[in-house]
Amino acid sequence: MATEQQTTGASADSGAANGTETLTVTDNRTGKTYELPITDSTVRAMDLRQIKVHEDEFGLMSFDPASTNTASCRSSITYIDGDKGILEHRGYSIESLCQNSSFLEVAYLLIWGKLPTQAQLERWTFDITHHTFVHEDLKHLFEGFRYDAHPMGMLLSGVGALSTFYPDAKQIKDEEERYMAAVRLIAKVPTLAAFSYRHNMGLPYVYPDNDLSFAENFLSMVFRKTEAKHIPKPELAKALDVLFILHADHEQNCSTNAVRGVGSSDVDPYSAVAAGVAALYGPLHGGANEAVLRMLRRIDRIDNIPDFLERVKSQEEKLMGFGHRVYKNYDPRARIIQEHMPAVFEATEYNPLVEIARELEKQALADEYFTSRKLYPNVDFYSGIIYEALGIPTDMFTVIFAIPRTAGWVAQWMEMQEDPEKKIARPRQIYTGERNLDYVAVDDREGPEKIVGPPARRPKRPRRGA
Ligand code: CMC
């Protein structure tokens, strides 16, 4: 078979020029050979397009439905080595940041790329602290929700609604507008999160307290009752701050991908971050911490663990809080959370679910089913236990995840704005439907008697006042 060599016009510095950093592909349909440049251990999907049988064809595409092996951007924010269990932000290990830093400092690091100087940190902290209030009309928006509305649904609406209060944020090329959007999002998401909790509890909303730290202020907005000032125990504020650091960013996860995907349309950052909140809501992503607690409660006793694991192995159940798309080793965040559990339990009541969680982990990690699939505890396995010890109800767990992740979403959104390769995200598809059908008049259509439509109504969940 004749071999025809074609190249993709690789740039001289790509490594393709010396003939080593390339991938040679032979299309067995035509016998043609192509040489594709390899840069940063990737080939460009667009380089495949030249591979075709006939000149007038579209050309070869790559198929990767869950983006399991596709890099969607270049980023210098977060580094993960999933096999070794390493997580770093801007080059600093998560262990070192949790030990030495604070959430607001890490948020600065993520967004601006460097640890702040003392003056920069003071300005940043001042700006965030002085933008924690939300417009009173947002309070009225929250009052419109049903008493039992899921707080994540309320947060999602609240973040989306912020875009209507700050229409100038649409000027996404304006650096000052970007800065203000970053500050407002990080500052106001905790306030909206706390309002969603107070709404569920039927309690009056508590306004931010500018004398408190970021984590203390959130706890105050959640728990303050009649006292003039609510100052949380330092151990609890510290544990929450560490949890905030641990959740601040995690490179191109489902919600960050949503923020970048939606943000690529040049929509304002509030709307892009609202997309991130929606993605985080799902039980396979941020909703997993809530699912873990419900699972531990269902298991109820250590004696029930073997039966539960059997059900997981026969795929009747999922072991929530285990497994990760990227980590094929122990999630470093889960290890750090465990280190903080004793201090939290000392300052609160001991949570017996921790025994079930620890035994469940032990038995799962001794089982070939989990080890052969490289399933280890992820960040959500233990975080819910700490939230519960802090007195936070299960429905609020994902909301709390959204507070620090807002910093990551903002950082990733900012980075995307500066990316010279930024374009509107628009994947291709493999079309599997029919084509060129002749339209059939309704009287001439044939088909089964059964109506294609919604299934029979299920009884409604009882609602107060419904
Ligand atoms: N329990 C039981 N089996 C599992 C689990 C689990 N938690 N996770 C993966 N598996 C099995 C899966 O069934 C598959 O088995 P097989 O090869 O026999 O078909 C194998 O392990 C590989 O799993 P996968 O579904 O291909 O892995 P994925 O990368 O697509 O999914 C995941 C990653 C996180 C969605 C998944 O592990 C999962 O659903 N875990 C439980 C939910 C959870 O804890 N999510 C929080 C993730 S960390 C925080 C965050 O990012 O938001």
Short mmCIF file of C-alpha atoms and ligand atoms in Angstrom, two decimals:
data_model
loop_
_atom_site.label_atom_id
_atom_site.label_comp_id
_atom_site.label_asym_id
_atom_site.label_seq_id
_atom_site.Cartn_x
_atom_site.Cartn_y
_atom_site.Cartn_z
CA MET A 1 0.00 0.00 0.00
CA ALA A 2 1.33 3.43 -0.95
CA THR A 3 2.34 5.66 1.94
CA GLU A 4 1.93 9.39 1.63
CA GLN A 5 3.52 11.60 4.28
CA GLN A 6 1.70 14.74 5.40
CA THR A 7 2.66 17.12 8.20
CA THR A 8 0.60 19.57 10.22
CA GLY A 9 2.86 22.60 10.01
CA ALA A 10 4.19 22.27 13.55
CA SER A 11 5.92 25.31 15.02
CA ALA A 12 9.72 25.18 15.26
CA ASP A 13 9.73 25.27 19.08
CA SER A 14 7.15 22.50 19.48
CA GLY A 15 9.76 19.80 19.38
CA ALA A 16 8.21 18.46 16.19
CA ALA A 17 10.89 20.22 14.20
CA ASN A 18 13.59 17.77 15.24
CA GLY A 19 11.30 14.87 14.50
CA THR A 20 11.20 13.47 18.04
CA GLU A 21 8.17 15.11 19.66
CA THR A 22 5.68 13.78 17.16
CA LEU A 23 3.12 11.04 16.77
CA THR A 24 3.01 9.15 13.50
CA VAL A 25 -0.46 7.94 12.58
CA THR A 26 -1.30 5.71 9.66
CA ASP A 27 -4.88 5.80 8.39
CA ASN A 28 -5.44 2.21 7.32
CA ARG A 29 -8.41 3.26 5.21
CA THR A 30 -6.14 5.15 2.85
CA GLY A 31 -2.64 4.05 3.77
CA LYS A 32 -1.67 7.68 4.34
CA THR A 33 0.65 8.53 7.20
CA TYR A 34 0.44 11.74 9.21
CA GLU A 35 2.87 13.22 11.68
CA LEU A 36 1.22 15.10 14.52
CA PRO A 37 3.17 17.37 16.89
CA ILE A 38 3.21 16.40 20.57
CA THR A 39 3.30 19.35 22.96
CA ASP A 40 3.10 18.91 26.74
CA SER A 41 2.28 15.22 26.20
CA THR A 42 -0.80 16.08 24.18
CA VAL A 43 -1.79 16.08 20.56
CA ARG A 44 -4.21 18.70 19.30
CA ALA A 45 -7.59 17.24 18.40
CA MET A 46 -7.75 19.71 15.48
CA ASP A 47 -4.64 18.06 14.00
CA LEU A 48 -6.76 14.97 13.44
CA ARG A 49 -9.11 16.88 11.16
CA GLN A 50 -6.72 16.61 8.19
CA ILE A 51 -7.13 12.83 8.31
CA LYS A 52 -9.84 11.97 5.80
CA VAL A 53 -10.60 9.48 3.05
CA HIS A 54 -12.09 11.99 0.58
CA GLU A 55 -11.14 15.65 0.28
CA ASP A 56 -14.76 16.83 0.83
CA GLU A 57 -15.14 14.90 4.11
CA PHE A 58 -15.26 16.58 7.51
CA GLY A 59 -12.18 14.76 8.78
CA LEU A 60 -11.37 12.66 11.84
CA MET A 61 -12.60 13.76 15.28
CA SER A 62 -11.74 12.47 18.75
CA PHE A 63 -14.56 11.03 20.88
CA ASP A 64 -14.31 11.59 24.64
CA PRO A 65 -17.82 11.91 26.10
CA ALA A 66 -16.81 12.58 29.71
CA SER A 67 -13.54 14.34 28.84
CA THR A 68 -11.67 11.53 30.57
CA ASN A 69 -8.56 12.03 28.45
CA THR A 70 -8.93 15.49 27.02
CA ALA A 71 -7.19 18.63 28.28
CA SER A 72 -9.58 21.55 27.79
CA CYS A 73 -7.21 24.39 28.69
CA ARG A 74 -3.75 25.40 29.83
CA SER A 75 -3.78 26.39 33.49
CA SER A 76 -1.19 27.38 36.08
CA ILE A 77 -3.54 27.40 39.07
CA THR A 78 -3.77 23.88 40.48
CA TYR A 79 -1.57 20.83 40.02
CA ILE A 80 -2.80 17.33 40.83
CA ASP A 81 -0.88 14.08 40.59
CA GLY A 82 -3.69 11.60 41.07
CA ASP A 83 -1.44 8.54 41.26
CA LYS A 84 0.75 10.00 43.97
CA GLY A 85 -2.04 11.83 45.82
CA ILE A 86 -0.48 15.30 45.36
CA LEU A 87 -2.46 18.56 45.30
CA GLU A 88 -0.75 21.94 44.89
CA HIS A 89 -2.03 25.47 44.33
CA ARG A 90 0.32 27.75 42.38
CA GLY A 91 3.12 25.41 43.43
CA TYR A 92 2.36 25.26 47.18
CA SER A 93 1.33 21.90 48.62
CA ILE A 94 -2.14 21.66 50.14
CA GLU A 95 -0.53 20.37 53.36
CA SER A 96 1.62 23.49 53.68
CA LEU A 97 -1.26 25.86 52.86
CA CYS A 98 -3.51 24.20 55.46
CA GLN A 99 -0.78 24.43 58.06
CA ASN A 100 0.40 27.99 57.41
CA SER A 101 -2.18 29.95 55.49
CA SER A 102 -5.79 31.15 55.74
CA PHE A 103 -8.64 30.77 53.29
CA LEU A 104 -8.60 34.41 52.18
CA GLU A 105 -4.86 34.24 51.56
CA VAL A 106 -5.32 31.06 49.50
CA ALA A 107 -8.14 32.74 47.54
CA TYR A 108 -5.71 35.59 46.75
CA LEU A 109 -3.03 33.08 45.75
CA LEU A 110 -5.40 31.23 43.43
CA ILE A 111 -6.67 34.36 41.71
CA TRP A 112 -3.55 36.53 41.54
CA GLY A 113 -0.94 33.80 41.26
CA LYS A 114 1.33 34.74 44.19
CA LEU A 115 1.09 34.81 47.96
CA PRO A 116 0.17 38.37 48.96
CA THR A 117 2.48 40.74 50.78
CA GLN A 118 1.21 41.99 54.16
CA ALA A 119 -0.17 45.17 52.51
CA GLN A 120 -1.84 43.21 49.69
CA LEU A 121 -3.39 40.78 52.16
CA GLU A 122 -4.74 43.61 54.31
CA ARG A 123 -6.29 45.33 51.28
CA TRP A 124 -7.76 42.05 49.98
CA THR A 125 -9.20 41.16 53.40
CA PHE A 126 -10.61 44.69 53.76
CA ASP A 127 -12.24 44.57 50.33
CA ILE A 128 -13.81 41.15 50.87
CA THR A 129 -14.97 42.04 54.37
CA HIS A 130 -16.58 45.27 53.14
CA HIS A 131 -18.57 43.59 50.37
CA THR A 132 -20.27 40.89 52.42
CA PHE A 133 -23.65 42.63 52.54
CA VAL A 134 -26.19 41.81 49.85
CA HIS A 135 -28.86 44.17 48.54
CA GLU A 136 -32.06 44.00 50.59
CA ASP A 137 -33.94 42.97 47.44
CA LEU A 138 -31.97 39.72 47.46
CA LYS A 139 -33.42 39.09 50.90
CA HIS A 140 -36.88 39.53 49.41
CA LEU A 141 -35.97 37.08 46.65
CA PHE A 142 -35.09 34.50 49.30
CA GLU A 143 -38.34 35.16 51.15
CA GLY A 144 -40.16 33.94 48.04
CA PHE A 145 -38.82 30.39 48.40
CA ARG A 146 -40.84 27.58 49.97
CA TYR A 147 -39.92 26.98 53.60
CA ASP A 148 -38.30 23.63 52.74
CA ALA A 149 -36.53 24.71 49.53
CA HIS A 150 -33.13 23.03 49.26
CA PRO A 151 -30.52 25.63 50.26
CA MET A 152 -28.43 24.76 47.21
CA GLY A 153 -31.34 25.70 44.95
CA MET A 154 -31.63 29.00 46.81
CA LEU A 155 -27.89 29.65 46.52
CA LEU A 156 -27.97 28.87 42.81
CA SER A 157 -30.76 31.43 42.28
CA GLY A 158 -29.09 33.98 44.55
CA VAL A 159 -25.77 33.83 42.68
CA GLY A 160 -27.54 34.08 39.32
CA ALA A 161 -29.55 37.02 40.66
CA LEU A 162 -26.34 38.87 41.63
CA SER A 163 -25.76 39.48 37.92
CA THR A 164 -28.88 41.66 37.86
CA PHE A 165 -27.57 43.81 40.71
CA TYR A 166 -24.18 44.38 39.07
CA PRO A 167 -24.90 44.75 35.34
CA ASP A 168 -21.51 46.45 34.81
CA ALA A 169 -19.92 43.05 35.38
CA LYS A 170 -20.88 42.32 31.78
CA GLN A 171 -17.81 44.36 30.84
CA ILE A 172 -15.60 41.35 31.26
CA LYS A 173 -12.60 42.97 29.59
CA ASP A 174 -12.55 45.77 32.17
CA GLU A 175 -9.98 44.86 34.85
CA GLU A 176 -11.69 46.87 37.55
CA GLU A 177 -15.03 45.18 36.87
CA ARG A 178 -13.32 41.81 37.04
CA TYR A 179 -11.73 42.70 40.36
CA MET A 180 -15.04 43.86 41.79
CA ALA A 181 -16.80 40.71 40.59
CA ALA A 182 -14.10 38.55 42.20
CA VAL A 183 -14.40 40.42 45.50
CA ARG A 184 -18.21 40.46 45.47
CA LEU A 185 -18.54 36.78 44.66
CA ILE A 186 -16.15 35.63 47.39
CA ALA A 187 -17.70 38.08 49.87
CA LYS A 188 -21.40 37.54 49.14
CA VAL A 189 -21.66 33.79 48.55
CA PRO A 190 -21.26 33.08 52.32
CA THR A 191 -24.01 35.61 53.06
CA LEU A 192 -26.37 33.99 50.55
CA ALA A 193 -25.40 30.56 51.90
CA ALA A 194 -26.21 31.61 55.47
CA PHE A 195 -29.50 33.23 54.36
CA SER A 196 -30.53 29.95 52.72
CA TYR A 197 -29.99 28.15 56.05
CA ARG A 198 -31.87 30.79 58.09
CA HIS A 199 -34.73 30.62 55.60
CA ASN A 200 -35.00 26.84 56.03
CA MET A 201 -34.98 27.22 59.80
CA GLY A 202 -37.57 30.00 59.78
CA LEU A 203 -35.06 32.27 61.52
CA PRO A 204 -34.41 35.94 60.76
CA TYR A 205 -31.48 36.59 58.46
CA VAL A 206 -28.29 37.65 60.28
CA TYR A 207 -26.23 40.40 58.68
CA PRO A 208 -22.47 40.01 58.29
CA ASP A 209 -20.19 41.06 61.15
CA ASN A 210 -17.15 42.88 59.79
CA ASP A 211 -15.16 42.42 63.01
CA LEU A 212 -14.93 38.69 62.46
CA SER A 213 -12.72 36.56 60.23
CA PHE A 214 -14.15 35.01 57.05
CA ALA A 215 -14.95 31.65 58.70
CA GLU A 216 -16.12 33.23 61.99
CA ASN A 217 -18.44 35.58 60.13
CA PHE A 218 -20.06 32.67 58.29
CA LEU A 219 -20.63 30.76 61.54
CA SER A 220 -22.05 33.93 63.09
CA MET A 221 -24.50 34.45 60.20
CA VAL A 222 -25.60 30.81 60.58
CA PHE A 223 -25.84 30.44 64.36
CA ARG A 224 -26.42 33.86 65.94
CA LYS A 225 -29.62 33.99 67.98
CA THR A 226 -30.36 36.73 70.51
CA GLU A 227 -26.78 37.51 71.52
CA ALA A 228 -25.44 40.89 70.38
CA LYS A 229 -22.30 39.27 69.01
CA HIS A 230 -21.64 35.65 68.11
CA ILE A 231 -17.99 34.66 68.38
CA PRO A 232 -17.49 30.99 67.45
CA LYS A 233 -15.03 28.78 69.31
CA PRO A 234 -11.56 29.24 67.75
CA GLU A 235 -11.14 25.47 67.15
CA LEU A 236 -14.34 25.42 65.10
CA ALA A 237 -13.50 28.55 63.09
CA LYS A 238 -10.03 27.09 62.43
CA ALA A 239 -11.45 23.72 61.31
CA LEU A 240 -13.89 25.48 58.97
CA ASP A 241 -11.11 27.67 57.57
CA VAL A 242 -9.05 24.54 56.84
CA LEU A 243 -12.07 22.93 55.16
CA PHE A 244 -12.44 26.10 53.08
CA ILE A 245 -8.77 25.87 51.99
CA LEU A 246 -9.20 22.19 51.12
CA HIS A 247 -12.19 22.91 48.88
CA ALA A 248 -10.92 26.11 47.25
CA ASP A 249 -9.94 24.68 43.87
CA HIS A 250 -9.48 21.35 42.19
CA GLU A 251 -8.54 22.14 38.57
CA GLN A 252 -10.93 21.06 35.79
CA ASN A 253 -13.63 19.29 37.80
CA CYS A 254 -17.27 19.16 36.72
CA SER A 255 -18.30 22.53 38.19
CA THR A 256 -15.15 24.38 37.10
CA ASN A 257 -15.64 22.98 33.64
CA ALA A 258 -19.21 24.34 33.79
CA VAL A 259 -17.94 27.79 34.83
CA ARG A 260 -15.39 27.82 32.01
CA GLY A 261 -17.86 26.40 29.48
CA VAL A 262 -20.59 28.93 30.30
CA GLY A 263 -18.05 31.74 30.80
CA SER A 264 -16.61 31.05 27.33
CA SER A 265 -19.77 32.66 25.91
CA ASP A 266 -18.54 35.96 27.47
CA VAL A 267 -21.47 36.02 29.89
CA ASP A 268 -20.93 37.95 33.14
CA PRO A 269 -19.00 36.13 35.92
CA TYR A 270 -22.03 35.84 38.25
CA SER A 271 -23.94 33.85 35.64
CA ALA A 272 -20.86 31.72 34.92
CA VAL A 273 -20.39 30.97 38.63
CA ALA A 274 -24.12 30.16 38.96
CA ALA A 275 -23.46 27.37 36.41
CA GLY A 276 -20.71 26.10 38.71
CA VAL A 277 -23.11 26.06 41.67
CA ALA A 278 -25.60 24.04 39.60
CA ALA A 279 -22.94 21.47 38.67
CA LEU A 280 -21.70 21.22 42.25
CA TYR A 281 -25.26 20.41 43.42
CA GLY A 282 -25.09 16.93 41.82
CA PRO A 283 -24.55 13.87 44.08
CA LEU A 284 -21.55 12.72 42.05
CA HIS A 285 -19.79 16.03 42.69
CA GLY A 286 -20.35 18.39 45.65
CA GLY A 287 -23.53 16.63 46.70
CA ALA A 288 -21.48 13.59 47.70
CA ASN A 289 -20.76 14.85 51.24
CA GLU A 290 -24.49 14.99 51.90
CA ALA A 291 -24.90 11.50 50.40
CA VAL A 292 -22.08 10.15 52.63
CA LEU A 293 -23.86 11.24 55.81
CA ARG A 294 -27.15 9.75 54.64
CA MET A 295 -25.28 6.51 53.78
CA LEU A 296 -23.56 6.35 57.20
CA ARG A 297 -26.89 6.89 58.93
CA ARG A 298 -28.47 4.12 56.86
CA ILE A 299 -25.64 1.72 57.73
CA ASP A 300 -26.38 2.64 61.35
CA ARG A 301 -24.19 0.00 63.04
CA ILE A 302 -20.71 -1.42 62.48
CA ASP A 303 -22.25 -4.92 62.22
CA ASN A 304 -24.11 -3.80 59.09
CA ILE A 305 -20.96 -2.81 57.18
CA PRO A 306 -20.19 -6.22 55.58
CA ASP A 307 -23.73 -6.46 54.20
CA PHE A 308 -23.54 -2.91 52.91
CA LEU A 309 -20.23 -3.57 51.15
CA GLU A 310 -21.68 -6.70 49.54
CA ARG A 311 -24.49 -4.56 48.13
CA VAL A 312 -21.91 -2.09 46.79
CA LYS A 313 -20.00 -4.92 45.15
CA SER A 314 -23.15 -6.23 43.49
CA GLN A 315 -23.72 -2.64 42.26
CA GLU A 316 -26.97 -2.16 44.21
CA GLU A 317 -25.33 0.71 46.11
CA LYS A 318 -22.46 3.11 45.64
CA LEU A 319 -19.90 3.69 48.37
CA MET A 320 -20.31 7.46 48.53
CA GLY A 321 -17.19 9.44 49.38
CA PHE A 322 -15.01 6.82 47.69
CA GLY A 323 -13.40 7.00 44.27
CA HIS A 324 -12.29 9.92 42.18
CA ARG A 325 -11.81 10.61 38.50
CA VAL A 326 -8.28 11.89 39.10
CA TYR A 327 -7.03 10.43 42.41
CA LYS A 328 -6.15 6.79 42.09
CA ASN A 329 -4.61 6.99 45.54
CA TYR A 330 -5.69 8.44 48.90
CA ASP A 331 -7.15 11.93 48.37
CA PRO A 332 -4.70 14.18 50.31
CA ARG A 333 -7.64 16.35 51.40
CA ALA A 334 -9.29 13.41 53.17
CA ARG A 335 -6.08 12.83 55.18
CA ILE A 336 -5.90 16.48 56.30
CA ILE A 337 -9.55 16.50 57.36
CA GLN A 338 -8.94 13.45 59.52
CA GLU A 339 -6.10 15.27 61.31
CA HIS A 340 -8.52 18.04 62.33
CA MET A 341 -11.27 15.76 63.59
CA PRO A 342 -9.98 15.32 67.20
CA ALA A 343 -9.83 19.12 67.80
CA VAL A 344 -13.36 19.54 66.49
CA PHE A 345 -14.74 16.69 68.60
CA GLU A 346 -13.04 18.13 71.66
CA ALA A 347 -14.83 21.44 71.14
CA THR A 348 -18.17 19.82 70.24
CA GLU A 349 -19.94 16.57 70.88
CA TYR A 350 -18.40 13.36 69.64
CA ASN A 351 -20.09 12.12 66.46
CA PRO A 352 -20.56 8.32 66.62
CA LEU A 353 -20.80 8.17 62.82
CA VAL A 354 -17.04 8.60 62.76
CA GLU A 355 -16.61 5.03 64.06
CA ILE A 356 -18.80 3.70 61.26
CA ALA A 357 -16.89 5.79 58.70
CA ARG A 358 -13.47 4.60 59.95
CA GLU A 359 -14.53 0.94 60.01
CA LEU A 360 -16.15 1.27 56.60
CA GLU A 361 -12.91 2.70 55.21
CA LYS A 362 -10.87 -0.08 56.86
CA GLN A 363 -13.04 -2.87 55.50
CA ALA A 364 -13.26 -1.33 52.01
CA LEU A 365 -9.49 -0.86 51.80
CA ALA A 366 -9.01 -4.51 52.78
CA ASP A 367 -11.27 -5.64 49.94
CA GLU A 368 -9.95 -6.51 46.51
CA TYR A 369 -13.03 -4.98 44.82
CA PHE A 370 -12.02 -1.50 45.98
CA THR A 371 -8.23 -1.82 45.86
CA SER A 372 -8.21 -3.27 42.33
CA ARG A 373 -10.31 -0.30 41.15
CA LYS A 374 -8.11 2.13 43.09
CA LEU A 375 -11.07 3.41 45.10
CA TYR A 376 -9.93 5.39 48.15
CA PRO A 377 -11.71 7.91 50.40
CA ASN A 378 -12.13 11.30 48.76
CA VAL A 379 -12.57 14.72 50.39
CA ASP A 380 -16.28 14.12 50.94
CA PHE A 381 -15.88 10.95 53.01
CA TYR A 382 -15.00 12.80 56.22
CA SER A 383 -15.97 16.44 55.57
CA GLY A 384 -19.66 15.85 56.32
CA ILE A 385 -18.79 14.42 59.74
CA ILE A 386 -17.03 17.67 60.64
CA TYR A 387 -19.87 19.80 59.28
CA GLU A 388 -22.28 17.79 61.38
CA ALA A 389 -20.11 18.27 64.46
CA LEU A 390 -20.19 22.02 63.79
CA GLY A 391 -23.99 21.77 64.03
CA ILE A 392 -24.61 22.28 60.32
CA PRO A 393 -27.54 20.29 58.88
CA THR A 394 -26.95 17.83 56.03
CA ASP A 395 -28.77 19.89 53.39
CA MET A 396 -26.22 22.66 53.90
CA PHE A 397 -23.08 20.60 53.21
CA THR A 398 -22.90 21.25 49.48
CA VAL A 399 -23.67 24.92 50.08
CA ILE A 400 -20.63 25.10 52.34
CA PHE A 401 -18.52 23.44 49.63
CA ALA A 402 -19.65 26.22 47.25
CA ILE A 403 -18.33 28.99 49.53
CA PRO A 404 -14.60 28.29 49.08
CA ARG A 405 -14.97 26.80 45.60
CA THR A 406 -16.19 30.23 44.50
CA ALA A 407 -12.55 31.37 44.82
CA GLY A 408 -11.44 28.56 42.50
CA TRP A 409 -14.22 29.29 40.00
CA VAL A 410 -13.29 32.97 39.98
CA ALA A 411 -9.58 32.16 39.54
CA GLN A 412 -10.31 29.81 36.64
CA TRP A 413 -12.72 32.31 35.06
CA MET A 414 -10.08 35.07 35.35
CA GLU A 415 -7.41 32.85 33.84
CA MET A 416 -9.69 31.99 30.93
CA GLN A 417 -10.19 35.69 30.15
CA GLU A 418 -6.44 36.06 29.68
CA ASP A 419 -6.03 32.93 27.58
CA PRO A 420 -5.11 33.80 23.98
CA GLU A 421 -6.69 30.49 22.91
CA LYS A 422 -10.06 31.29 24.52
CA LYS A 423 -12.99 30.57 22.23
CA ILE A 424 -16.61 29.71 22.90
CA ALA A 425 -16.75 26.07 24.08
CA ARG A 426 -18.57 24.08 21.47
CA PRO A 427 -17.93 20.32 21.33
CA ARG A 428 -18.82 18.21 18.32
CA GLN A 429 -21.14 15.20 18.35
CA ILE A 430 -21.50 11.88 16.62
CA TYR A 431 -24.96 12.12 15.09
CA THR A 432 -26.89 8.85 15.52
CA GLY A 433 -30.37 9.88 14.33
CA GLU A 434 -32.19 9.57 11.03
CA ARG A 435 -31.93 11.98 8.11
CA ASN A 436 -33.85 13.19 5.09
CA LEU A 437 -37.25 11.85 6.19
CA ASP A 438 -40.41 12.98 4.38
CA TYR A 439 -42.82 14.81 6.68
CA VAL A 440 -45.92 12.65 7.46
CA ALA A 441 -49.29 14.35 8.08
CA VAL A 442 -50.70 13.58 11.55
CA ASP A 443 -53.64 11.52 10.18
CA ASP A 444 -51.28 9.30 8.22
CA ARG A 445 -48.97 8.41 11.12
CA GLU A 446 -48.90 4.87 12.47
CA GLY A 447 -47.72 3.75 15.87
CA PRO A 448 -48.64 1.95 19.09
CA GLU A 449 -51.73 3.01 21.06
CA LYS A 450 -49.59 3.75 24.11
CA ILE A 451 -49.07 7.46 24.51
CA VAL A 452 -45.49 8.62 24.65
CA GLY A 453 -45.57 11.12 27.48
CA PRO A 454 -44.95 11.63 31.17
CA PRO A 455 -45.27 8.60 33.48
CA ALA A 456 -48.23 8.26 35.85
CA ARG A 457 -48.08 10.81 38.65
CA ARG A 458 -46.49 9.69 41.88
CA PRO A 459 -48.00 10.87 45.18
CA LYS A 460 -46.60 14.25 46.11
CA ARG A 461 -44.29 14.73 49.09
CA PRO A 462 -46.42 16.32 51.82
CA ARG A 463 -45.87 20.06 52.14
CA ARG A 464 -46.93 22.45 54.81
CA GLY A 465 -49.74 24.67 53.54
CA ALA A 466 -49.86 22.96 50.15
N1 CMC B 1 -18.56 2.85 44.89
C1 CMC B 1 -18.52 1.67 44.23
N2 CMC B 1 -17.93 1.49 43.04
C2 CMC B 1 -17.34 2.54 42.49
C3 CMC B 1 -17.33 3.81 43.11
C4 CMC B 1 -17.97 3.93 44.36
N3 CMC B 1 -17.97 5.09 45.01
N4 CMC B 1 -16.66 4.68 42.34
C5 CMC B 1 -16.28 3.99 41.27
N5 CMC B 1 -16.69 2.71 41.35
C6 CMC B 1 -16.40 1.62 40.42
C7 CMC B 1 -17.25 1.76 39.16
O1 CMC B 1 -18.47 1.07 39.29
C8 CMC B 1 -16.33 1.15 38.14
O2 CMC B 1 -16.38 -0.25 38.30
P1 CMC B 1 -16.30 -1.23 36.98
O3 CMC B 1 -14.93 -0.97 36.41
O4 CMC B 1 -16.51 -2.57 37.52
O5 CMC B 1 -17.40 -0.75 36.07
C9 CMC B 1 -14.94 1.57 38.58
O6 CMC B 1 -15.04 1.77 40.00
C10 CMC B 1 -14.43 2.84 37.93
O7 CMC B 1 -15.35 3.88 38.22
P2 CMC B 1 -15.80 4.99 37.21
O8 CMC B 1 -17.28 5.22 37.38
O9 CMC B 1 -15.29 4.70 35.84
O10 CMC B 1 -15.01 6.24 37.78
P3 CMC B 1 -15.27 7.74 37.38
O11 CMC B 1 -13.94 8.36 37.32
O12 CMC B 1 -16.14 7.84 36.18
O13 CMC B 1 -16.11 8.29 38.62
C11 CMC B 1 -16.69 9.26 40.66
C12 CMC B 1 -15.58 9.06 39.64
C13 CMC B 1 -16.21 10.23 41.75
C14 CMC B 1 -17.92 9.90 39.97
C15 CMC B 1 -17.08 7.90 41.27
O14 CMC B 1 -15.95 7.33 41.89
C16 CMC B 1 -18.23 8.03 42.24
O15 CMC B 1 -19.39 8.02 41.82
N6 CMC B 1 -17.93 8.13 43.59
C17 CMC B 1 -18.98 8.33 44.58
C18 CMC B 1 -19.43 9.78 44.58
C19 CMC B 1 -18.41 10.66 45.26
O16 CMC B 1 -17.88 10.36 46.32
N7 CMC B 1 -18.16 11.83 44.62
C20 CMC B 1 -17.26 12.84 45.18
C21 CMC B 1 -16.05 13.02 44.33
S1 CMC B 1 -14.80 14.00 45.15
C22 CMC B 1 -15.46 15.58 45.32
C23 CMC B 1 -15.81 16.23 44.06
O17 CMC B 1 -15.03 16.22 43.12
O18 CMC B 1 -16.89 16.82 44.03
#
